[in-house]
XYZ file of C-alpha atoms in Angstrom:
468
model
C -39.403 -28.568 23.201
C -40.083 -31.570 26.414
C -36.774 -32.263 26.313
C -36.529 -28.869 27.314
C -38.652 -28.989 29.384
C -37.227 -32.137 31.450
C -34.408 -30.248 31.228
C -35.717 -27.564 33.811
C -37.309 -29.952 35.783
C -34.076 -31.058 36.334
C -32.291 -28.031 37.115
C -34.791 -26.959 39.779
C -34.958 -30.199 41.056
C -30.927 -29.875 42.078
C -31.357 -25.431 42.603
C -33.795 -27.765 45.907
C -31.247 -29.622 46.708
C -28.681 -27.192 47.636
C -31.269 -24.676 49.018
C -32.282 -27.567 51.673
C -28.628 -28.560 52.100
C -27.912 -24.643 52.681
C -30.361 -24.434 55.167
C -29.124 -27.445 57.158
C -25.887 -26.657 57.156
C -26.585 -23.701 58.652
C -26.386 -25.572 62.742
C -22.379 -26.828 61.590
C -19.602 -25.892 63.779
C -17.710 -22.733 62.962
C -14.475 -23.622 62.140
C -16.026 -26.179 59.838
C -17.623 -23.930 58.122
C -15.005 -21.561 57.469
C -13.488 -24.607 56.268
C -15.450 -25.634 53.916
C -15.760 -21.224 53.116
C -11.622 -22.219 52.377
C -11.981 -24.971 50.815
C -15.011 -23.866 47.747
C -13.096 -20.389 47.099
C -9.425 -22.262 46.916
C -11.622 -24.414 44.453
C -13.846 -21.887 42.632
C -9.975 -19.545 41.941
C -8.448 -23.237 40.863
C -11.123 -23.954 38.696
C -10.975 -19.567 37.079
C -8.296 -20.067 37.147
C -7.929 -23.829 34.827
C -10.568 -21.481 32.361
C -7.616 -18.531 32.092
C -5.287 -20.461 30.717
C -7.599 -22.543 28.740
C -8.773 -19.499 26.953
C -5.414 -17.824 26.635
C -4.439 -21.040 25.367
C -7.337 -22.261 23.008
C -5.468 -22.286 19.626
C -8.152 -20.493 16.341
C -7.248 -20.182 13.016
C -6.867 -17.603 11.536
C -8.515 -17.684 6.809
C -6.050 -15.384 5.109
C -6.733 -14.176 1.525
C -3.920 -12.586 -0.675
C -2.940 -11.707 -3.806
C 0.373 -11.623 -3.278
C 2.779 -15.726 -3.830
C 5.140 -17.641 -1.628
C 8.136 -16.032 -4.670
C 6.963 -12.157 -4.062
C 6.155 -12.497 0.248
C 8.451 -15.292 1.609
C 4.617 -16.725 2.623
C 6.636 -20.322 4.065
C 8.674 -18.122 6.246
C 7.071 -15.304 7.317
C 3.628 -17.173 8.432
C 6.239 -19.664 10.028
C 8.004 -17.072 12.650
C 3.850 -15.873 12.996
C 3.126 -18.621 14.881
C 6.287 -19.370 16.360
C 5.586 -16.250 18.533
C 2.122 -16.848 18.681
C 1.591 -20.358 18.508
C -1.914 -20.400 19.402
C -2.900 -18.661 16.227
C -2.707 -20.252 12.719
C -3.085 -18.849 9.332
C -4.455 -20.169 7.048
C -3.200 -19.502 3.345
C -5.149 -18.307 0.563
C -3.182 -17.264 -2.205
C -5.632 -16.033 -5.139
C -4.036 -15.462 -7.525
C -0.693 -17.715 -7.513
C 0.842 -15.649 -10.861
C 0.115 -12.136 -8.018
C -2.610 -10.957 -10.718
C -4.089 -8.732 -8.385
C -7.592 -8.244 -10.606
C -7.861 -11.660 -10.538
C -7.390 -11.881 -7.290
C -9.621 -9.871 -6.537
C -13.224 -11.590 -8.985
C -11.947 -14.477 -6.712
C -12.375 -12.777 -3.494
C -15.284 -11.250 -4.089
C -16.437 -14.485 -4.656
C -15.762 -16.274 -1.918
C -17.643 -13.270 -0.194
C -20.661 -14.120 -1.809
C -20.706 -17.653 -0.954
C -20.113 -17.045 2.602
C -16.823 -18.137 2.645
C -15.904 -17.306 6.560
C -12.881 -14.551 5.438
C -10.604 -13.444 8.804
C -7.048 -11.284 7.454
C -7.386 -9.371 3.227
C -5.108 -7.532 1.544
C -5.489 -5.220 -0.613
C -2.754 -3.978 -3.834
C -4.583 -0.409 -3.799
C -6.388 2.651 -2.311
C -10.018 1.892 -4.845
C -9.862 -2.189 -4.205
C -9.080 -0.748 -0.370
C -11.407 2.393 -0.053
C -14.485 0.657 -2.243
C -14.263 -3.074 -0.353
C -15.423 -0.836 3.185
C -17.403 0.091 1.675
C -19.359 -3.122 0.488
C -18.983 -4.033 4.266
C -16.400 -6.273 3.444
C -13.482 -4.908 5.867
C -14.250 -3.717 10.257
C -13.293 -0.881 11.917
C -9.955 -1.945 14.656
C -9.797 1.633 15.771
C -10.588 -0.331 19.222
C -7.828 -2.620 18.408
C -5.503 0.411 18.071
C -6.255 2.835 21.129
C -6.171 -0.064 22.571
C -2.319 -0.437 22.491
C -2.505 3.576 22.394
C -0.486 4.336 19.233
C -1.634 6.731 16.270
C -0.853 4.813 12.325
C -0.426 8.684 11.076
C 3.112 8.472 13.145
C 3.478 4.608 13.256
C 3.618 4.580 9.609
C 4.239 6.422 6.785
C 1.728 5.558 4.581
C -2.295 6.670 7.185
C -4.924 4.464 6.042
C -7.439 5.860 6.926
C -11.181 6.489 5.949
C -13.988 8.597 6.912
C -12.715 8.611 10.118
C -12.360 5.536 10.550
C -9.310 3.143 10.317
C -9.811 0.041 7.963
C -6.345 -1.339 7.691
C -3.218 -1.130 8.500
C -0.080 0.014 5.871
C 2.284 -3.476 5.037
C 4.827 -2.736 2.026
C 6.128 1.263 1.206
C 6.435 1.382 -2.614
C 6.944 5.655 -2.932
C 8.031 6.937 -6.247
C 11.101 8.252 -7.181
C 13.638 9.317 -9.928
C 15.931 6.294 -12.074
C 19.220 8.434 -12.514
C 22.074 6.517 -14.925
C 25.204 8.303 -13.056
C 26.495 7.480 -16.572
C 25.616 10.174 -18.467
C 24.871 12.611 -15.217
C 29.069 13.090 -15.264
C 29.385 13.269 -18.276
C 26.723 16.768 -17.726
C 29.033 17.792 -14.762
C 25.582 16.890 -13.346
C 25.491 14.825 -9.279
C 22.298 13.211 -8.086
C 20.229 15.410 -6.243
C 19.592 14.676 -2.963
C 16.527 17.619 -3.107
C 15.001 19.241 -6.190
C 12.217 21.070 -7.992
C 10.216 19.966 -10.489
C 12.039 23.764 -12.276
C 15.048 21.636 -11.370
C 14.457 18.393 -12.850
C 13.479 20.142 -16.565
C 16.797 21.849 -16.861
C 18.005 18.354 -15.220
C 16.818 16.236 -18.617
C 17.961 19.503 -21.394
C 21.152 19.458 -19.852
C 21.141 15.147 -20.375
C 19.282 15.511 -23.730
C 21.375 14.177 -26.722
C 21.566 13.120 -30.208
C 21.758 9.792 -28.612
C 18.824 9.462 -26.100
C 16.367 11.333 -23.579
C 16.351 13.008 -20.892
C 13.447 12.095 -19.716
C 10.737 9.197 -20.121
C 7.402 8.940 -18.923
C 5.579 6.037 -19.344
C 1.810 7.596 -19.685
C -0.993 7.487 -20.121
C -2.333 5.127 -22.019
C -4.605 2.917 -21.986
C -6.988 4.480 -19.058
C -3.957 3.948 -16.382
C -0.522 5.589 -15.832
C -1.921 8.244 -14.682
C 0.244 9.331 -12.632
C 2.744 11.015 -15.180
C -0.567 13.530 -15.442
C -0.706 14.035 -12.398
C 2.934 14.707 -11.722
C 2.698 18.208 -9.687
C 0.041 17.187 -8.063
C 1.788 14.449 -6.822
C 3.463 16.600 -4.478
C 0.928 18.039 -2.166
C 0.501 15.877 1.505
C -3.718 16.500 0.483
C -6.304 16.661 -2.170
C -3.518 15.116 -4.684
C -5.137 14.255 -7.481
C -8.398 14.600 -9.972
C -10.480 14.313 -7.262
C -10.907 16.126 -4.310
C -11.134 14.130 -0.478
C -15.090 16.198 -0.940
C -15.425 13.986 -4.066
C -15.522 17.111 -6.709
C -13.390 17.063 -9.571
C -9.567 18.690 -8.865
C -8.909 19.874 -12.234
C -9.308 23.149 -11.790
C -6.100 23.227 -8.906
C -2.784 24.545 -10.492
C -0.841 21.754 -10.019
C -2.907 20.486 -12.838
C -2.236 23.396 -15.063
C 1.255 22.637 -13.849
C 1.543 19.567 -14.698
C -0.142 19.897 -18.173
C 2.170 23.014 -19.310
C 5.557 20.961 -17.942
C 5.107 17.766 -20.295
C 3.740 20.283 -23.548
C 6.764 22.152 -22.662
C 9.910 18.650 -22.382
C 8.590 17.349 -25.291
C 7.055 20.038 -27.669
C 10.368 22.892 -27.404
C 12.695 21.908 -24.962
C 12.918 18.475 -25.929
C 13.722 16.366 -23.754
C 11.361 13.889 -23.393
C 10.790 11.070 -25.448
C 7.460 11.801 -27.534
C 3.620 10.604 -26.245
C 4.025 9.293 -30.276
C 6.332 6.937 -29.885
C 5.756 6.449 -26.719
C 2.355 4.550 -27.982
C 2.990 4.335 -31.523
C 6.176 1.831 -30.650
C 4.860 -0.113 -27.634
C 7.962 1.743 -25.015
C 8.133 0.521 -21.636
C 10.089 2.475 -19.006
C 12.325 -0.287 -18.174
C 13.922 -1.509 -21.556
C 14.441 3.009 -21.977
C 16.141 3.714 -18.792
C 18.507 0.397 -18.910
C 19.520 0.761 -22.761
C 20.074 3.965 -21.807
C 17.417 5.515 -24.270
C 17.129 8.060 -21.295
C 18.958 9.378 -18.634
C 15.896 10.305 -15.756
C 12.939 7.851 -15.070
C 10.076 8.004 -12.943
C 8.792 5.167 -11.745
C 7.784 3.208 -8.728
C 10.068 1.955 -6.213
C 9.134 -2.162 -6.971
C 12.522 -1.484 -9.376
C 14.478 -1.797 -6.101
C 14.601 -5.726 -7.123
C 15.927 -4.314 -10.398
C 17.583 -2.055 -9.801
C 20.920 -4.060 -10.351
C 20.122 -5.338 -13.096
C 18.843 -8.972 -14.481
C 19.174 -11.583 -17.683
C 16.154 -9.910 -19.329
C 17.504 -6.246 -18.585
C 21.712 -6.029 -17.958
C 23.378 -4.025 -16.616
C 26.019 -1.344 -17.947
C 26.533 1.649 -15.794
C 26.206 3.210 -12.337
C 22.201 3.492 -10.902
C 21.688 6.695 -8.811
C 18.494 7.525 -6.944
C 17.159 10.995 -6.977
C 13.996 11.903 -4.596
C 10.385 12.660 -5.951
C 10.169 16.888 -7.092
C 8.702 19.423 -5.094
C 7.061 21.799 -6.457
C 8.731 25.201 -5.319
C 7.699 26.917 -3.346
C 5.052 24.972 -1.028
C 7.047 24.331 1.764
C 5.883 20.842 0.867
C 8.538 18.373 0.109
C 9.250 14.832 0.058
C 5.326 13.745 -1.243
C 5.304 11.532 -4.004
C 2.845 9.553 -5.361
C 3.226 5.783 -2.999
C 1.668 1.548 -3.612
C 1.400 -0.250 -0.155
C 0.373 -3.521 1.145
C -3.872 -2.165 3.281
C -4.309 -5.705 5.791
C -7.366 -5.578 7.106
C -9.482 -7.925 9.692
C -12.877 -9.317 8.512
C -16.240 -7.744 8.467
C -16.968 -11.498 9.275
C -14.720 -13.203 11.510
C -15.190 -14.909 14.236
C -11.908 -14.472 15.315
C -11.192 -10.787 15.154
C -8.427 -9.683 17.580
C -6.908 -13.132 16.404
C -7.511 -11.053 13.052
C -5.656 -8.031 14.183
C -2.846 -9.636 15.358
C -1.143 -10.607 12.545
C -1.916 -7.249 10.694
C -0.377 -5.354 13.394
C 3.263 -8.253 13.717
C 3.079 -8.553 9.900
C 3.737 -4.805 9.444
C 5.898 -4.053 11.875
C 7.937 -7.620 12.819
C 7.189 -9.507 9.753
C 8.298 -7.020 7.236
C 11.874 -7.414 8.572
C 11.614 -10.852 8.700
C 9.911 -11.769 5.050
C 12.554 -9.093 3.269
C 11.510 -8.169 0.326
C 9.728 -4.854 0.770
C 10.741 -1.367 2.435
C 8.717 -2.138 5.130
C 6.044 0.978 5.991
C 6.599 0.773 9.543
C 8.753 3.805 11.310
C 10.114 1.275 13.869
C 12.408 0.000 11.027
C 16.635 -0.028 13.229
C 18.795 1.846 10.343
C 20.956 -1.368 10.121
C 17.514 -3.708 9.788
C 16.705 -1.496 7.373
C 20.232 -1.136 5.529
C 20.336 -5.170 5.657
C 17.053 -5.302 3.466
C 17.808 -2.755 1.075
C 21.484 -5.790 1.052
C 18.664 -8.526 0.808
C 16.628 -7.201 -2.091
C 19.462 -5.643 -4.361
C 21.336 -9.448 -3.531
C 19.045 -11.050 -5.873
C 20.388 -8.441 -9.231
C 23.238 -9.459 -11.123
C 25.170 -6.501 -10.108
C 24.752 -4.946 -7.434
C 27.432 -2.941 -6.374
C 26.728 -0.392 -9.357
C 23.398 1.159 -7.434
C 23.935 3.788 -5.804
C 22.776 2.444 -2.086
C 23.014 5.525 -0.138
C 21.203 7.953 -2.194
C 18.136 5.185 -3.107
C 18.217 4.374 1.060
C 17.954 8.311 1.564
C 15.587 8.429 -0.816
C 13.244 5.427 0.576
C 13.958 6.904 3.871
C 12.619 11.073 3.405
C 9.378 10.050 1.311
C 6.189 10.596 2.571
C 2.296 9.561 1.068
C -0.441 12.117 0.266
C -3.799 12.506 1.971
C -5.318 8.759 0.832
C -8.079 9.981 -0.747
C -11.251 7.546 -1.205
C -11.694 6.320 -5.197
C -15.431 7.576 -6.772
C -17.807 5.596 -8.780
C -16.274 6.951 -11.889
C -12.999 7.446 -11.653
C -12.525 5.244 -14.646
C -14.649 6.578 -17.499
C -12.475 9.728 -15.687
C -9.678 8.659 -16.861
C -10.715 7.634 -20.035
C -11.104 10.675 -20.473
C -8.263 12.359 -18.622
C -6.183 10.820 -21.614
C -8.382 11.663 -24.162
C -7.928 15.012 -23.761
C -4.506 15.417 -23.108
C -3.972 13.386 -26.253
C -5.906 16.222 -27.819
C -3.854 18.747 -26.067
C 0.063 17.143 -27.253
C -1.198 16.451 -30.868
C -1.874 20.773 -30.819
C -5.586 19.742 -31.262
C -6.057 23.000 -28.484
C -4.541 24.413 -25.920
C -4.742 24.328 -21.543
C -7.012 25.945 -21.408
C -9.388 24.304 -23.471
C -7.948 21.158 -22.309
C -8.868 22.414 -18.619
C -12.402 23.265 -19.130
C -13.926 20.344 -20.517
C -12.274 17.924 -18.031
C -13.389 20.144 -15.533
C -17.180 20.202 -17.108
C -17.448 16.484 -18.109
C -15.345 14.660 -14.962
C -18.040 17.158 -13.139
C -21.373 15.308 -15.726
C -19.651 12.097 -14.521
C -19.471 12.899 -10.750
C -23.501 13.621 -11.070
C -24.566 11.045 -13.034
C -22.232 8.260 -10.582
């Protein structure tokens, strides 16, 4: 307190001296005064300019927390390119899981946040993890930066990350689901790789492709409370309300497209016998990679994370020609291209002291940075034709037989796929998934019909949502 009073007194003395000097100077000649004023103004301007340059050149370090490891994300080259073009921003990379385990990474991220560690950029692997941390207050809205640049996220990117009317992330990679196609088996059945098709046509293809040696298709779920995409087949072809929960937080099992999905699964397995039996999937612990590469199924619905293995690997050799077909549409819906999509959600931490620099990094990473990284198809719509083809070439070149992949069909599907509107997860969602699997198993094992299945799901989901 004494020190504070002392310095206040010193400041007062200097102010008085300044006033007295100013009063005594009033008698000076005009030219001298003008010269003095000009000199003072010049000094002030120089000081301001110097301060602006200092502000612009001031170095900051942003801490970037990610689940992605070096092998999968090429961070050294990617971050190096950013720092080269932004010499005043250093990126401190914190890899939360060296093996790329997203669950381990999220646990460590939550622990770091609870411990009050400094954070600037956060990377999430799924919409549930992203939305949950937004609701917990870990993530800052970035609307002001987007508005300042003057672009619209839904036009700039293939994935719209809006939550409750605000933006908290920009999307990185773009991994839509598609249909892996065994072109050799299609040729035997005199079928072409579809460039667009409906679920009815998908079912017809699967039926024609089924022989004594193989099934027309293979569905890798549901199992273990996961892989629920296989019970949202027709739902996922919609732009809005494409999941078990609607955007308003209520259950969606009354949607005609959910019923259609159950009808398809039942018909393909029991009547057409064109899909691998559900009991075989669970009892034999089958996997989509072995089913496709061993040619035990001609059509396999899966996510485009498979791009890195399409040309075959040492573990899964490729002995046939591969094509890519788009995710089927709902007949007469007028909606095409919609499919389940996974992406990386790049966010600014709410407690960041360098929000502008953090935003600058995520904006660069989700645009030019995706091209530099060269590991995934970007969500950014600004990728040129040449860059897009180059990225696909780079991805396929890491496989054993890239020449066996129909690159044109792959590019066509990736370019024309679209993500449905993001639906925030709700409390009790994991419990609902378990109920869905249990009721589906009763249906597929012949213990109940579709009407009873839907009725049970509507009732149980409503109770779970209400209790949470």
